[in-house]
Amino acid sequence: MKKVIVLILVFFTQSLLAQVEFEAKVSKNSLGLNEKLRIDFTMNADGDNFTPPNFEASGFKVVGGPSQSISQSWINGKSSFNKSYTYILMPMQKGSLTIRQASIEINNQIYKTTPIKINVTNAVELPKNPNEMPAISADDNLYLVADISNSNPYVNEPITVVYKLYFSYNIGISNWRELSKPKYNDFWSQNIDIKQLVAEEGMFKGERYRYVVLRKTVLYPQKSGKLEIEPLSLDIDCQVPTNKRNFWGQPILTEDSKRVSAGKKIISVKALPEAGKPVDFDGAVGKFDFKSTPSKTTLKSGESLDLTVKVVGTGNLKLFNLPKPVVPAALEIYDPEHTENVTTPLSGMTGSITDKYTIIPQYKGNYKIKPLTFSYFDLATKRYKTISSGEIVINVLDGPGIAASPNVAQSEVAKNKIETAKSFAYIKQKTTLKSAEKDDFLGSGLFYSLLILPFLAIPFVVVAKKKKEALDNDVVGNKIRKSNALAKKYLSEANKQLANKEAFYVALEKAMHNFLKAKLSIETSEMSKEKITEILLSRKGNPETVSEFIKLTENCDFARYAPSTEASIQQDYDKAVSIISDLAKQIV
């Protein structure tokens, strides 16, 4: 008898599970690289938290959707329900591609679709309407070009790369996305901000085109040889005209897309000449002026001076070090304070770099700071140039006289410092002795504490276990907490998707549904407008707030496909936050 009951329960459970169907259907299993694929995710029961597969990871690009449809009918007293999410996909590569699993939550169970294999072949010839002339293609009217100012520079000579998108007068650009950013290996690079994209006119391939400057970059090659600039690649969405006309005689536009790349660029970098290279050359390339200036040359005992070493000009200012001054041992010099006042326009770095040293004399006398030299490679003359600062003489009027003569040897100064230090030394007359013996761990207070601690922890473990069991048995409470967490999650997701209209309204709708599930303990399939209104009002909800909630819920599905602005999307988000906050305080 028990076995019969178990079998009945098993069959009953399987029949319940079999009632829920969630599957993915495609319009075709084999298509050309230039064809589109339709995929429908259908279910026969209402669900929440639909998660589509990562189409890009599967080798497809979404060019349409998602669109949602719901149908419900009653035949001979039996009801049927069908809900679907539809996407239009374009393959991004040839081969055997697999569309991964989608998932959805139905009656607190997670259901997943079966992966689908799609065979993508070479591009095929699409059937044409004999009554329709072919539309203008984006292929021959859209180009991405990288203009390089100099493809054969010296090491550390600035060059510029300007990326321009050329497009014909016949087409319009609606959107563009970066697929891969250019990489400048072995270059020091600086991007120049473009505040606003402006369409200009210019010649390309002997014809007049419009173009937009997308990116400007200044590069300084750091080694000689053939250096590679990896390309910038974009996905461009555009509108191209067909040969059909509307009622007013204007050409009808159709959506098209194209993937463009600026192509790989090779820069042949010349090494700086070895002939005539100064010993102190540190890599400076450009046109510079050099100065070494003391704040004062006459001081009293205890005073200090600032020695400023400065280079001004145009060139690779951030890519070399300034010369360091060498001072007599009687002058104490501190590490410099380094400052840069450099801007980087399209022509390259310009401005100044400065090292400011603080110097404090130790003894009375006259001291000489040797001249500093700065060498750079002049791009205009293709030769090295060296600038020398003058000798600086520091006159210390008073102080200890042991270093009065500038000819006193460094060893004598050092000897005096040691003797002075010794005069302050003394012998310690007290000390503290410690026993070398150590206490045993066995039998110590720590030993007994660790021994008793597990027994003291038993009551806490028992209490914690009972609380966990009570929490696990609280099915309704867990469900409410889960729905509450999902509401917060999707409200946060909606905030992140303010710039993406469809994703925003999908997340907003999920947030509001999960809020109702958490606060009213009802399922999505029970969420009719009348029932939600009745329950909210019975729970002391403000009628005006309830009406605004219902109106915003109904608006979510419509707003995904209707024209909207960033301001209206932000307004809907602020309204949702306010309504949910008000209802959370009102309902009991």
Coordinates of C-alpha atoms in Angstrom, one line a residue:
M1 CA 0.0 0.0 0.0
K2 CA 2.8 2.4 0.9
K3 CA 4.5 1.7 -2.5
V4 CA 1.3 2.5 -4.3
I5 CA 1.0 5.9 -2.5
V6 CA 4.6 6.8 -3.3
L7 CA 4.1 6.0 -7.0
I8 CA 0.9 8.1 -7.0
L9 CA 2.8 11.0 -5.5
V10 CA 5.6 10.7 -8.0
F11 CA 3.3 10.6 -11.0
F12 CA 1.3 13.5 -9.5
T13 CA 4.5 15.6 -9.0
Q14 CA 5.7 14.8 -12.6
S15 CA 2.3 15.8 -14.0
L16 CA 2.5 19.1 -12.2
L17 CA 6.0 19.8 -13.4
A18 CA 5.0 18.8 -16.9
Q19 CA 2.4 21.5 -17.0
V20 CA 5.0 24.2 -17.2
E21 CA 6.8 24.6 -20.6
F22 CA 9.6 27.0 -21.3
E23 CA 11.4 26.6 -24.6
A24 CA 13.3 28.5 -27.3
K25 CA 12.4 28.4 -30.9
V26 CA 14.3 29.8 -33.9
S27 CA 13.2 30.7 -37.4
K28 CA 15.9 28.6 -39.0
N29 CA 18.8 26.4 -37.9
S30 CA 21.1 27.3 -40.8
L31 CA 21.6 30.8 -42.3
G32 CA 24.1 33.0 -44.2
L33 CA 26.4 35.5 -42.5
N34 CA 24.3 38.3 -43.9
E35 CA 20.9 36.9 -42.9
K36 CA 18.9 37.6 -39.7
L37 CA 17.6 35.1 -37.2
R38 CA 14.4 35.3 -35.1
I39 CA 14.3 33.5 -31.8
D40 CA 11.2 33.2 -29.5
F41 CA 11.4 32.3 -25.8
T42 CA 7.9 31.0 -25.0
M43 CA 6.2 29.8 -21.8
N44 CA 2.7 28.5 -20.9
A45 CA 2.7 30.1 -17.4
D46 CA 3.5 33.6 -16.3
G47 CA 6.9 34.1 -14.8
D48 CA 9.3 36.7 -13.4
N49 CA 13.0 37.6 -13.8
F50 CA 13.4 36.5 -17.3
T51 CA 17.2 36.4 -18.2
P52 CA 18.1 36.0 -21.9
P53 CA 21.3 34.3 -22.9
N54 CA 24.4 36.3 -23.6
F55 CA 24.0 36.6 -27.4
E56 CA 27.3 38.3 -28.0
A57 CA 29.2 35.5 -26.2
S58 CA 27.3 33.1 -28.6
G59 CA 28.5 35.0 -31.7
F60 CA 25.3 37.0 -32.4
K61 CA 24.4 40.7 -32.3
V62 CA 20.9 41.8 -31.3
V63 CA 19.4 44.0 -34.1
G64 CA 15.8 43.9 -32.9
G65 CA 13.9 43.4 -29.7
P66 CA 13.2 42.2 -27.2
S67 CA 9.4 42.4 -27.9
Q68 CA 6.9 40.8 -25.6
S69 CA 3.5 39.2 -26.4
I70 CA 0.9 37.7 -24.0
S71 CA -2.2 35.7 -25.0
Q72 CA -4.8 34.0 -22.8
S73 CA -8.0 32.1 -23.9
W74 CA -10.8 30.0 -22.5
I75 CA -12.1 27.0 -24.5
N76 CA -14.7 24.7 -23.1
G77 CA -14.0 25.9 -19.6
K78 CA -10.3 25.4 -19.9
S79 CA -7.9 28.3 -19.9
S80 CA -4.6 28.5 -21.8
F81 CA -1.8 31.0 -21.4
N82 CA 1.1 31.9 -23.6
K83 CA 3.9 34.5 -23.1
S84 CA 6.9 35.1 -25.4
Y85 CA 10.0 37.2 -25.7
T86 CA 11.2 37.8 -29.3
Y87 CA 14.7 38.9 -30.5
I88 CA 16.1 39.5 -34.0
L89 CA 19.7 38.4 -34.2
M90 CA 22.5 38.9 -36.7
P91 CA 25.5 36.4 -36.8
M92 CA 28.9 38.0 -36.2
Q93 CA 31.0 35.1 -37.4
K94 CA 30.8 31.9 -39.5
G95 CA 30.8 28.4 -38.1
S96 CA 28.7 26.3 -35.7
L97 CA 27.4 28.7 -33.1
T98 CA 25.4 27.8 -29.9
I99 CA 22.8 30.0 -28.4
R100 CA 23.0 29.5 -24.7
Q101 CA 20.3 28.9 -22.1
A102 CA 17.7 31.5 -21.1
S103 CA 16.1 31.2 -17.6
I104 CA 12.9 32.4 -15.9
E105 CA 11.3 32.0 -12.5
I106 CA 7.8 30.4 -12.5
N107 CA 6.1 29.5 -9.2
N108 CA 9.4 29.8 -7.3
Q109 CA 11.0 27.3 -9.7
I110 CA 13.8 28.2 -12.1
Y111 CA 13.3 26.9 -15.7
K112 CA 15.9 27.0 -18.4
T113 CA 15.7 26.5 -22.2
T114 CA 17.8 23.9 -24.1
P115 CA 20.9 25.3 -26.0
I116 CA 20.3 25.6 -29.7
K117 CA 23.0 25.1 -32.4
I118 CA 23.0 27.3 -35.4
N119 CA 25.1 26.7 -38.5
V120 CA 26.3 30.0 -40.1
T121 CA 27.6 29.8 -43.7
N122 CA 29.0 32.3 -46.1
A123 CA 26.9 35.3 -47.1
V124 CA 24.1 34.3 -49.4
E125 CA 22.2 36.3 -52.1
L126 CA 19.0 37.6 -50.6
P127 CA 15.8 37.5 -52.6
K128 CA 14.9 40.8 -54.1
N129 CA 11.5 42.4 -54.7
P130 CA 11.2 42.9 -58.5
N131 CA 9.1 46.0 -57.9
E132 CA 11.7 47.6 -55.6
M133 CA 15.0 49.2 -56.7
P134 CA 17.9 48.3 -54.4
A135 CA 18.6 50.7 -51.5
I136 CA 21.9 52.5 -51.1
S137 CA 24.3 50.4 -49.1
A138 CA 26.4 51.6 -46.2
D139 CA 29.3 49.5 -47.4
D140 CA 30.5 52.0 -50.0
N141 CA 29.5 55.1 -48.2
L142 CA 31.0 54.7 -44.7
Y143 CA 34.8 54.7 -43.9
L144 CA 36.9 55.0 -40.7
V145 CA 40.3 56.5 -41.3
A146 CA 43.3 57.1 -39.1
D147 CA 45.3 60.1 -40.2
I148 CA 48.9 60.0 -38.9
S149 CA 51.0 63.2 -39.0
N150 CA 54.4 61.5 -39.4
S151 CA 55.0 57.8 -40.1
N152 CA 58.8 58.1 -39.8
P153 CA 59.6 60.1 -36.6
Y154 CA 62.6 60.0 -34.3
V155 CA 62.4 58.4 -30.8
N156 CA 60.5 60.8 -28.6
E157 CA 59.4 63.0 -31.5
P158 CA 55.6 63.7 -31.2
I159 CA 53.2 62.4 -33.8
T160 CA 49.4 62.7 -33.9
V161 CA 46.7 60.2 -34.8
V162 CA 43.3 61.6 -35.7
Y163 CA 40.5 59.1 -36.3
K164 CA 37.8 60.4 -38.8
L165 CA 34.6 58.7 -39.7
Y166 CA 33.7 59.6 -43.4
F167 CA 30.1 59.2 -44.5
S168 CA 28.2 60.0 -47.7
Y169 CA 25.6 62.8 -47.9
N170 CA 23.0 60.0 -48.6
I171 CA 23.2 58.4 -45.2
G172 CA 22.8 59.4 -41.6
I173 CA 24.5 58.1 -38.5
S174 CA 22.3 57.2 -35.6
N175 CA 24.6 55.4 -33.2
W176 CA 28.2 53.9 -33.0
R177 CA 29.9 51.6 -30.5
E178 CA 33.5 50.8 -30.0
L179 CA 34.4 47.1 -30.6
S180 CA 38.1 47.5 -29.9
K181 CA 40.1 50.4 -28.8
P182 CA 43.5 51.3 -30.4
K183 CA 46.5 50.1 -28.4
Y184 CA 49.7 52.1 -28.5
N185 CA 52.4 49.6 -27.3
D186 CA 55.9 51.2 -27.0
F187 CA 54.3 54.7 -27.2
W188 CA 53.7 57.3 -24.6
S189 CA 50.2 58.5 -25.4
Q190 CA 47.9 61.3 -24.5
N191 CA 44.2 61.5 -25.6
I192 CA 42.9 65.0 -26.4
D193 CA 39.3 65.5 -25.2
I194 CA 36.7 66.2 -27.9
K195 CA 33.8 68.1 -26.2
Q196 CA 31.3 67.8 -29.0
L197 CA 31.2 65.8 -32.3
V198 CA 30.7 68.2 -35.2
A199 CA 30.1 67.1 -38.8
E200 CA 32.4 68.8 -41.3
E201 CA 32.9 68.6 -45.1
G202 CA 36.0 67.3 -46.8
M203 CA 37.4 65.4 -49.7
F204 CA 37.9 61.6 -49.6
K205 CA 38.8 59.4 -52.5
G206 CA 38.4 62.3 -54.8
E207 CA 34.7 62.9 -53.7
R208 CA 33.1 65.2 -51.2
Y209 CA 32.1 63.6 -48.0
R210 CA 31.0 64.6 -44.5
Y211 CA 33.2 63.5 -41.7
V212 CA 33.3 63.5 -37.9
V213 CA 36.5 63.5 -35.8
L214 CA 36.0 60.8 -33.2
R215 CA 39.4 60.7 -31.4
K216 CA 42.7 62.6 -31.3
T217 CA 45.8 61.2 -29.7
V218 CA 49.4 62.5 -29.3
L219 CA 52.1 59.8 -29.3
Y220 CA 55.8 59.8 -28.4
P221 CA 57.6 56.6 -29.6
Q222 CA 59.8 55.2 -26.9
K223 CA 62.0 53.0 -29.0
S224 CA 63.3 52.7 -32.6
G225 CA 62.2 50.2 -35.2
K226 CA 58.8 49.3 -36.7
L227 CA 56.1 50.0 -34.1
E228 CA 52.5 48.8 -34.5
I229 CA 49.3 50.8 -33.7
E230 CA 46.5 48.3 -33.3
P231 CA 43.3 49.5 -35.0
L232 CA 40.1 51.2 -33.8
S233 CA 37.0 49.2 -34.8
L234 CA 33.4 50.4 -34.6
D235 CA 29.9 49.1 -35.1
I236 CA 27.9 51.8 -36.9
D237 CA 24.1 52.1 -37.0
C238 CA 22.8 54.2 -39.8
Q239 CA 19.8 55.1 -42.0
V240 CA 20.1 54.7 -45.8
P241 CA 17.5 55.8 -48.3
T242 CA 15.6 53.4 -50.6
N243 CA 14.3 54.3 -54.0
K244 CA 10.8 54.3 -52.6
R245 CA 9.0 57.6 -51.8
N246 CA 6.4 58.6 -49.2
F247 CA 3.3 60.6 -49.9
W248 CA 5.2 63.9 -49.9
G249 CA 7.9 62.6 -52.3
Q250 CA 10.6 62.1 -49.7
P251 CA 12.8 59.0 -49.8
I252 CA 11.9 56.3 -47.3
L253 CA 14.8 55.4 -45.0
T254 CA 15.7 52.0 -43.9
E255 CA 18.0 50.9 -41.0
D256 CA 21.4 49.4 -41.9
S257 CA 24.6 48.7 -40.0
K258 CA 28.3 48.3 -40.8
R259 CA 31.4 47.3 -39.0
V260 CA 34.4 49.6 -39.8
S261 CA 38.0 49.5 -38.8
A262 CA 40.8 52.1 -39.2
G263 CA 43.3 49.3 -40.0
K264 CA 46.6 48.5 -38.4
K265 CA 49.3 51.2 -38.8
I266 CA 53.1 50.7 -38.9
I267 CA 55.3 53.5 -37.7
S268 CA 59.0 53.4 -38.6
V269 CA 60.8 55.1 -35.8
K270 CA 64.4 56.3 -36.3
A271 CA 66.9 56.1 -33.5
L272 CA 68.6 59.3 -32.3
P273 CA 72.0 59.7 -33.9
E274 CA 75.0 58.6 -31.9
A275 CA 77.4 61.1 -33.5
G276 CA 77.8 64.1 -31.2
K277 CA 75.6 62.7 -28.4
P278 CA 76.6 64.5 -25.1
V279 CA 77.6 62.4 -22.1
D280 CA 74.9 64.0 -20.0
F281 CA 72.1 63.5 -22.6
D282 CA 69.0 62.1 -20.8
G283 CA 66.5 61.7 -23.7
A284 CA 65.2 65.3 -24.1
V285 CA 63.9 65.9 -27.6
G286 CA 62.4 69.2 -28.8
K287 CA 63.2 72.9 -28.4
F288 CA 64.1 74.0 -24.8
D289 CA 65.5 76.7 -22.6
F290 CA 67.3 75.9 -19.3
K291 CA 68.1 77.9 -16.2
S292 CA 69.4 77.3 -12.7
T293 CA 68.6 80.2 -10.3
P294 CA 69.2 80.6 -6.5
S295 CA 66.8 82.6 -4.4
K296 CA 69.7 84.4 -2.8
T297 CA 73.5 84.1 -2.6
T298 CA 74.3 85.9 0.7
L299 CA 73.0 84.3 3.9
K300 CA 73.3 84.5 7.7
S301 CA 73.8 81.6 10.0
G302 CA 70.6 79.4 10.1
E303 CA 69.2 80.8 6.9
S304 CA 68.4 78.7 3.8
L305 CA 68.2 79.3 0.1
D306 CA 66.1 77.7 -2.8
L307 CA 67.9 76.6 -5.9
T308 CA 65.5 76.3 -8.9
V309 CA 66.4 74.1 -11.8
K310 CA 63.9 74.8 -14.7
V311 CA 63.4 73.7 -18.3
V312 CA 60.9 75.6 -20.5
G313 CA 59.9 74.8 -24.1
T314 CA 58.2 72.3 -26.4
G315 CA 59.0 68.6 -26.5
N316 CA 58.8 65.4 -24.4
L317 CA 58.8 67.4 -21.1
K318 CA 57.4 64.5 -19.0
L319 CA 59.8 61.9 -20.3
F320 CA 63.3 63.0 -19.0
N321 CA 64.9 64.0 -15.7
L322 CA 66.5 67.4 -14.9
P323 CA 70.2 67.6 -14.0
K324 CA 71.0 67.5 -10.3
P325 CA 73.3 70.1 -8.7
V326 CA 76.5 69.0 -7.0
V327 CA 77.2 71.1 -3.9
P328 CA 80.2 71.2 -1.4
A329 CA 79.9 69.0 1.7
A330 CA 79.4 72.1 3.9
L331 CA 76.1 72.7 2.2
E332 CA 73.2 70.4 3.2
I333 CA 70.9 69.9 0.2
Y334 CA 67.4 68.3 0.5
D335 CA 65.4 66.3 -2.1
P336 CA 63.8 68.5 -4.7
E337 CA 60.1 69.5 -5.0
H338 CA 59.1 68.6 -8.5
T339 CA 56.4 70.6 -10.4
E340 CA 55.1 70.3 -13.9
N341 CA 53.2 73.0 -15.8
V342 CA 52.6 71.1 -19.0
T343 CA 49.8 71.1 -21.6
T344 CA 49.4 68.7 -24.5
P345 CA 47.8 70.2 -27.6
L346 CA 47.8 68.4 -30.9
S347 CA 51.3 69.7 -31.7
G348 CA 52.8 68.0 -28.6
M349 CA 53.7 68.8 -25.0
T350 CA 54.6 72.4 -24.1
G351 CA 55.3 74.2 -20.9
S352 CA 57.8 73.8 -18.1
I353 CA 59.1 71.4 -15.5
T354 CA 60.9 72.5 -12.3
D355 CA 63.0 71.0 -9.5
K356 CA 63.3 73.2 -6.4
Y357 CA 66.1 72.3 -3.9
T358 CA 66.4 73.7 -0.4
I359 CA 70.0 74.2 0.7
I360 CA 71.2 75.0 4.2
P361 CA 74.8 76.0 4.9
Q362 CA 76.6 74.4 7.9
Y363 CA 79.6 76.8 8.3
K364 CA 80.7 80.3 7.6
G365 CA 82.5 80.9 4.3
N366 CA 82.2 81.1 0.5
Y367 CA 81.0 78.1 -1.4
K368 CA 80.8 77.4 -5.2
I369 CA 78.1 75.3 -6.9
K370 CA 79.4 74.0 -10.2
P371 CA 77.6 74.9 -13.4
L372 CA 74.8 72.6 -14.5
T373 CA 74.5 71.5 -18.1
F374 CA 71.4 70.3 -20.0
S375 CA 71.5 68.6 -23.4
Y376 CA 68.7 67.9 -25.8
F377 CA 68.2 66.8 -29.4
D378 CA 66.9 69.7 -31.6
L379 CA 64.3 68.4 -34.1
A380 CA 64.6 71.6 -36.2
T381 CA 68.4 71.2 -36.9
K382 CA 68.6 67.4 -36.3
R383 CA 71.6 68.1 -33.9
Y384 CA 72.3 67.9 -30.2
K385 CA 72.5 71.2 -28.2
T386 CA 73.9 71.8 -24.7
I387 CA 72.9 74.7 -22.4
S388 CA 75.1 75.5 -19.4
S389 CA 74.1 77.6 -16.3
G390 CA 76.7 79.8 -14.7
E391 CA 78.6 79.1 -11.6
I392 CA 76.9 80.0 -8.4
V393 CA 78.8 81.4 -5.3
I394 CA 77.2 81.2 -1.9
N395 CA 78.5 83.6 0.8
V396 CA 77.7 82.6 4.4
L397 CA 78.4 85.6 6.6
D398 CA 78.5 84.0 10.1
G399 CA 78.4 80.7 11.8
P400 CA 81.0 78.2 13.0
G401 CA 84.4 79.2 11.8
I402 CA 85.8 75.8 11.3
A403 CA 84.7 75.8 7.7
A404 CA 85.4 79.5 7.1
S405 CA 87.8 78.7 4.2
P406 CA 86.2 77.2 1.2
N407 CA 89.4 75.1 0.7
V408 CA 88.8 73.1 3.9
A409 CA 88.8 69.5 3.0
Q410 CA 85.6 67.5 3.2
S411 CA 87.3 65.0 5.6
E412 CA 88.0 67.8 8.1
V413 CA 84.3 68.8 8.0
A414 CA 83.2 65.3 8.5
K415 CA 85.7 64.8 11.4
N416 CA 84.4 67.9 13.1
K417 CA 80.8 66.6 12.9
I418 CA 81.9 63.3 14.5
E419 CA 83.7 65.0 17.3
T420 CA 80.7 67.3 17.9
A421 CA 78.4 64.2 18.0
K422 CA 80.8 62.5 20.5
S423 CA 80.6 65.4 22.9
F424 CA 76.9 64.7 23.5
A425 CA 77.4 61.0 24.1
Y426 CA 77.4 59.5 27.6
I427 CA 77.5 56.0 29.2
K428 CA 74.2 54.6 30.5
Q429 CA 74.4 53.9 34.2
K430 CA 71.2 51.8 34.6
T431 CA 69.9 48.7 32.8
T432 CA 67.0 46.3 33.0
L433 CA 67.6 42.6 33.3
K434 CA 65.0 39.9 32.2
S435 CA 64.9 36.3 33.1
A436 CA 65.8 33.9 30.3
E437 CA 63.4 31.2 31.6
K438 CA 59.9 30.9 30.0
D439 CA 56.7 29.7 31.6
D440 CA 55.3 26.4 30.3
F441 CA 52.0 26.5 28.3
L442 CA 50.7 23.4 29.9
G443 CA 48.9 24.4 33.1
S444 CA 48.9 28.1 32.3
G445 CA 45.8 30.3 32.3
L446 CA 45.7 30.4 28.5
F447 CA 45.7 26.5 28.5
Y448 CA 42.7 26.3 30.8
S449 CA 40.9 29.1 28.9
L450 CA 41.2 27.3 25.6
L451 CA 40.1 24.0 27.2
I452 CA 36.9 25.4 28.7
L453 CA 36.0 27.7 25.8
P454 CA 34.3 25.0 23.5
F455 CA 32.0 24.0 26.4
L456 CA 30.9 27.6 27.0
A457 CA 30.2 28.0 23.3
I458 CA 27.7 25.1 23.2
P459 CA 24.6 27.1 24.3
F460 CA 25.3 29.8 21.7
V461 CA 25.6 27.1 19.0
V462 CA 22.2 25.6 20.1
V463 CA 20.5 29.0 20.1
A464 CA 21.9 29.9 16.7
K465 CA 20.8 26.5 15.2
K466 CA 17.3 27.0 16.5
K467 CA 17.1 30.5 15.0
K468 CA 18.3 29.2 11.6
E469 CA 15.8 26.4 11.7
A470 CA 13.0 28.8 12.5
L471 CA 14.2 31.1 9.7
D472 CA 14.3 28.2 7.2
N473 CA 10.8 27.0 8.2
D474 CA 9.4 30.5 7.6
V475 CA 8.5 29.9 4.0
V476 CA 6.3 33.0 3.7
G477 CA 8.9 35.3 5.4
N478 CA 11.7 34.0 3.2
K479 CA 9.6 34.5 0.1
I480 CA 8.8 38.1 1.1
R481 CA 12.5 38.8 1.9
K482 CA 13.5 37.4 -1.4
S483 CA 11.0 39.5 -3.3
N484 CA 12.0 42.6 -1.3
A485 CA 15.6 42.0 -2.2
L486 CA 14.7 41.5 -5.9
A487 CA 12.7 44.7 -5.9
K488 CA 15.8 46.6 -4.6
K489 CA 18.0 44.8 -7.1
Y490 CA 15.9 45.7 -10.1
L491 CA 15.3 49.3 -8.9
S492 CA 19.1 49.6 -8.7
E493 CA 19.4 48.0 -12.2
A494 CA 16.9 50.5 -13.6
N495 CA 19.0 53.4 -12.2
K496 CA 22.1 52.0 -14.0
Q497 CA 20.1 51.7 -17.3
L498 CA 18.8 55.3 -17.5
A499 CA 20.6 55.7 -20.8
N500 CA 19.1 52.5 -22.3
K501 CA 15.3 52.9 -22.6
E502 CA 14.2 49.2 -23.1
A503 CA 16.5 47.8 -20.4
F504 CA 15.4 50.5 -18.0
Y505 CA 11.6 49.8 -18.3
V506 CA 12.1 46.1 -18.1
A507 CA 14.1 46.5 -14.8
L508 CA 11.5 49.0 -13.5
E509 CA 8.6 46.7 -14.2
K510 CA 10.4 43.8 -12.4
A511 CA 11.1 46.1 -9.4
M512 CA 7.5 47.1 -9.1
H513 CA 6.2 43.5 -9.5
N514 CA 8.6 42.2 -6.8
F515 CA 7.6 45.0 -4.5
L516 CA 4.0 43.8 -4.7
K517 CA 5.1 40.2 -4.1
A518 CA 7.0 41.3 -1.0
K519 CA 4.3 43.6 0.5
L520 CA 1.1 41.8 -0.6
S521 CA 2.2 38.2 -0.7
I522 CA 0.7 37.6 -4.1
E523 CA 2.1 35.9 -7.3
T524 CA 2.6 37.7 -10.6
S525 CA -0.2 35.6 -12.2
E526 CA -2.6 37.1 -9.7
M527 CA -1.6 40.7 -10.4
S528 CA -4.6 42.2 -12.1
K529 CA -5.2 45.9 -11.9
E530 CA -8.5 45.5 -10.0
K531 CA -7.1 43.0 -7.5
I532 CA -3.9 45.1 -6.8
T533 CA -6.0 48.2 -6.3
E534 CA -8.4 46.4 -4.0
I535 CA -5.7 44.9 -1.8
L536 CA -3.7 48.2 -1.6
L537 CA -6.7 50.2 -0.6
S538 CA -7.7 47.6 2.0
R539 CA -4.2 47.8 3.4
K540 CA -4.7 51.6 4.0
G541 CA -2.9 52.7 0.9
N542 CA -3.6 56.3 -0.2
P543 CA -6.0 56.2 -3.2
E544 CA -4.0 58.8 -5.2
T545 CA -0.7 56.9 -4.6
V546 CA -2.4 53.6 -5.6
S547 CA -3.7 55.2 -8.8
E548 CA -0.2 56.5 -9.6
F549 CA 1.3 53.1 -9.0
I550 CA -1.2 51.3 -11.3
K551 CA -0.7 54.0 -14.0
L552 CA 3.1 53.7 -13.9
T553 CA 2.9 49.9 -14.0
E554 CA 0.7 50.0 -17.1
N555 CA 3.0 52.6 -18.7
C556 CA 6.2 50.4 -18.4
D557 CA 5.4 48.0 -21.3
F558 CA 4.1 50.8 -23.6
A559 CA 7.1 53.2 -22.9
R560 CA 9.7 50.6 -24.1
Y561 CA 8.5 51.1 -27.7
A562 CA 7.3 54.7 -27.6
P563 CA 9.6 57.7 -28.2
S564 CA 11.0 59.1 -25.0
T565 CA 13.7 61.4 -23.8
E566 CA 16.3 61.1 -21.1
A567 CA 14.3 63.6 -19.0
S568 CA 11.1 61.5 -19.2
I569 CA 13.0 58.3 -18.3
Q570 CA 14.6 60.1 -15.3
Q571 CA 11.1 61.4 -14.4
D572 CA 9.6 57.9 -14.4
Y573 CA 12.5 56.6 -12.3
D574 CA 12.0 59.3 -9.7
K575 CA 8.3 58.7 -9.7
A576 CA 8.7 55.0 -9.1
V577 CA 11.1 55.6 -6.2
S578 CA 8.7 58.1 -4.6
I579 CA 5.6 55.8 -5.1
I580 CA 7.3 52.7 -3.7
S581 CA 8.6 54.7 -0.7
D582 CA 5.1 56.1 0.0
L583 CA 3.3 52.8 -0.4
A584 CA 5.9 51.1 1.9
K585 CA 5.0 53.6 4.6
Q586 CA 1.2 53.6 4.0
I587 CA 0.2 49.9 3.7
V588 CA -0.1 47.8 6.9

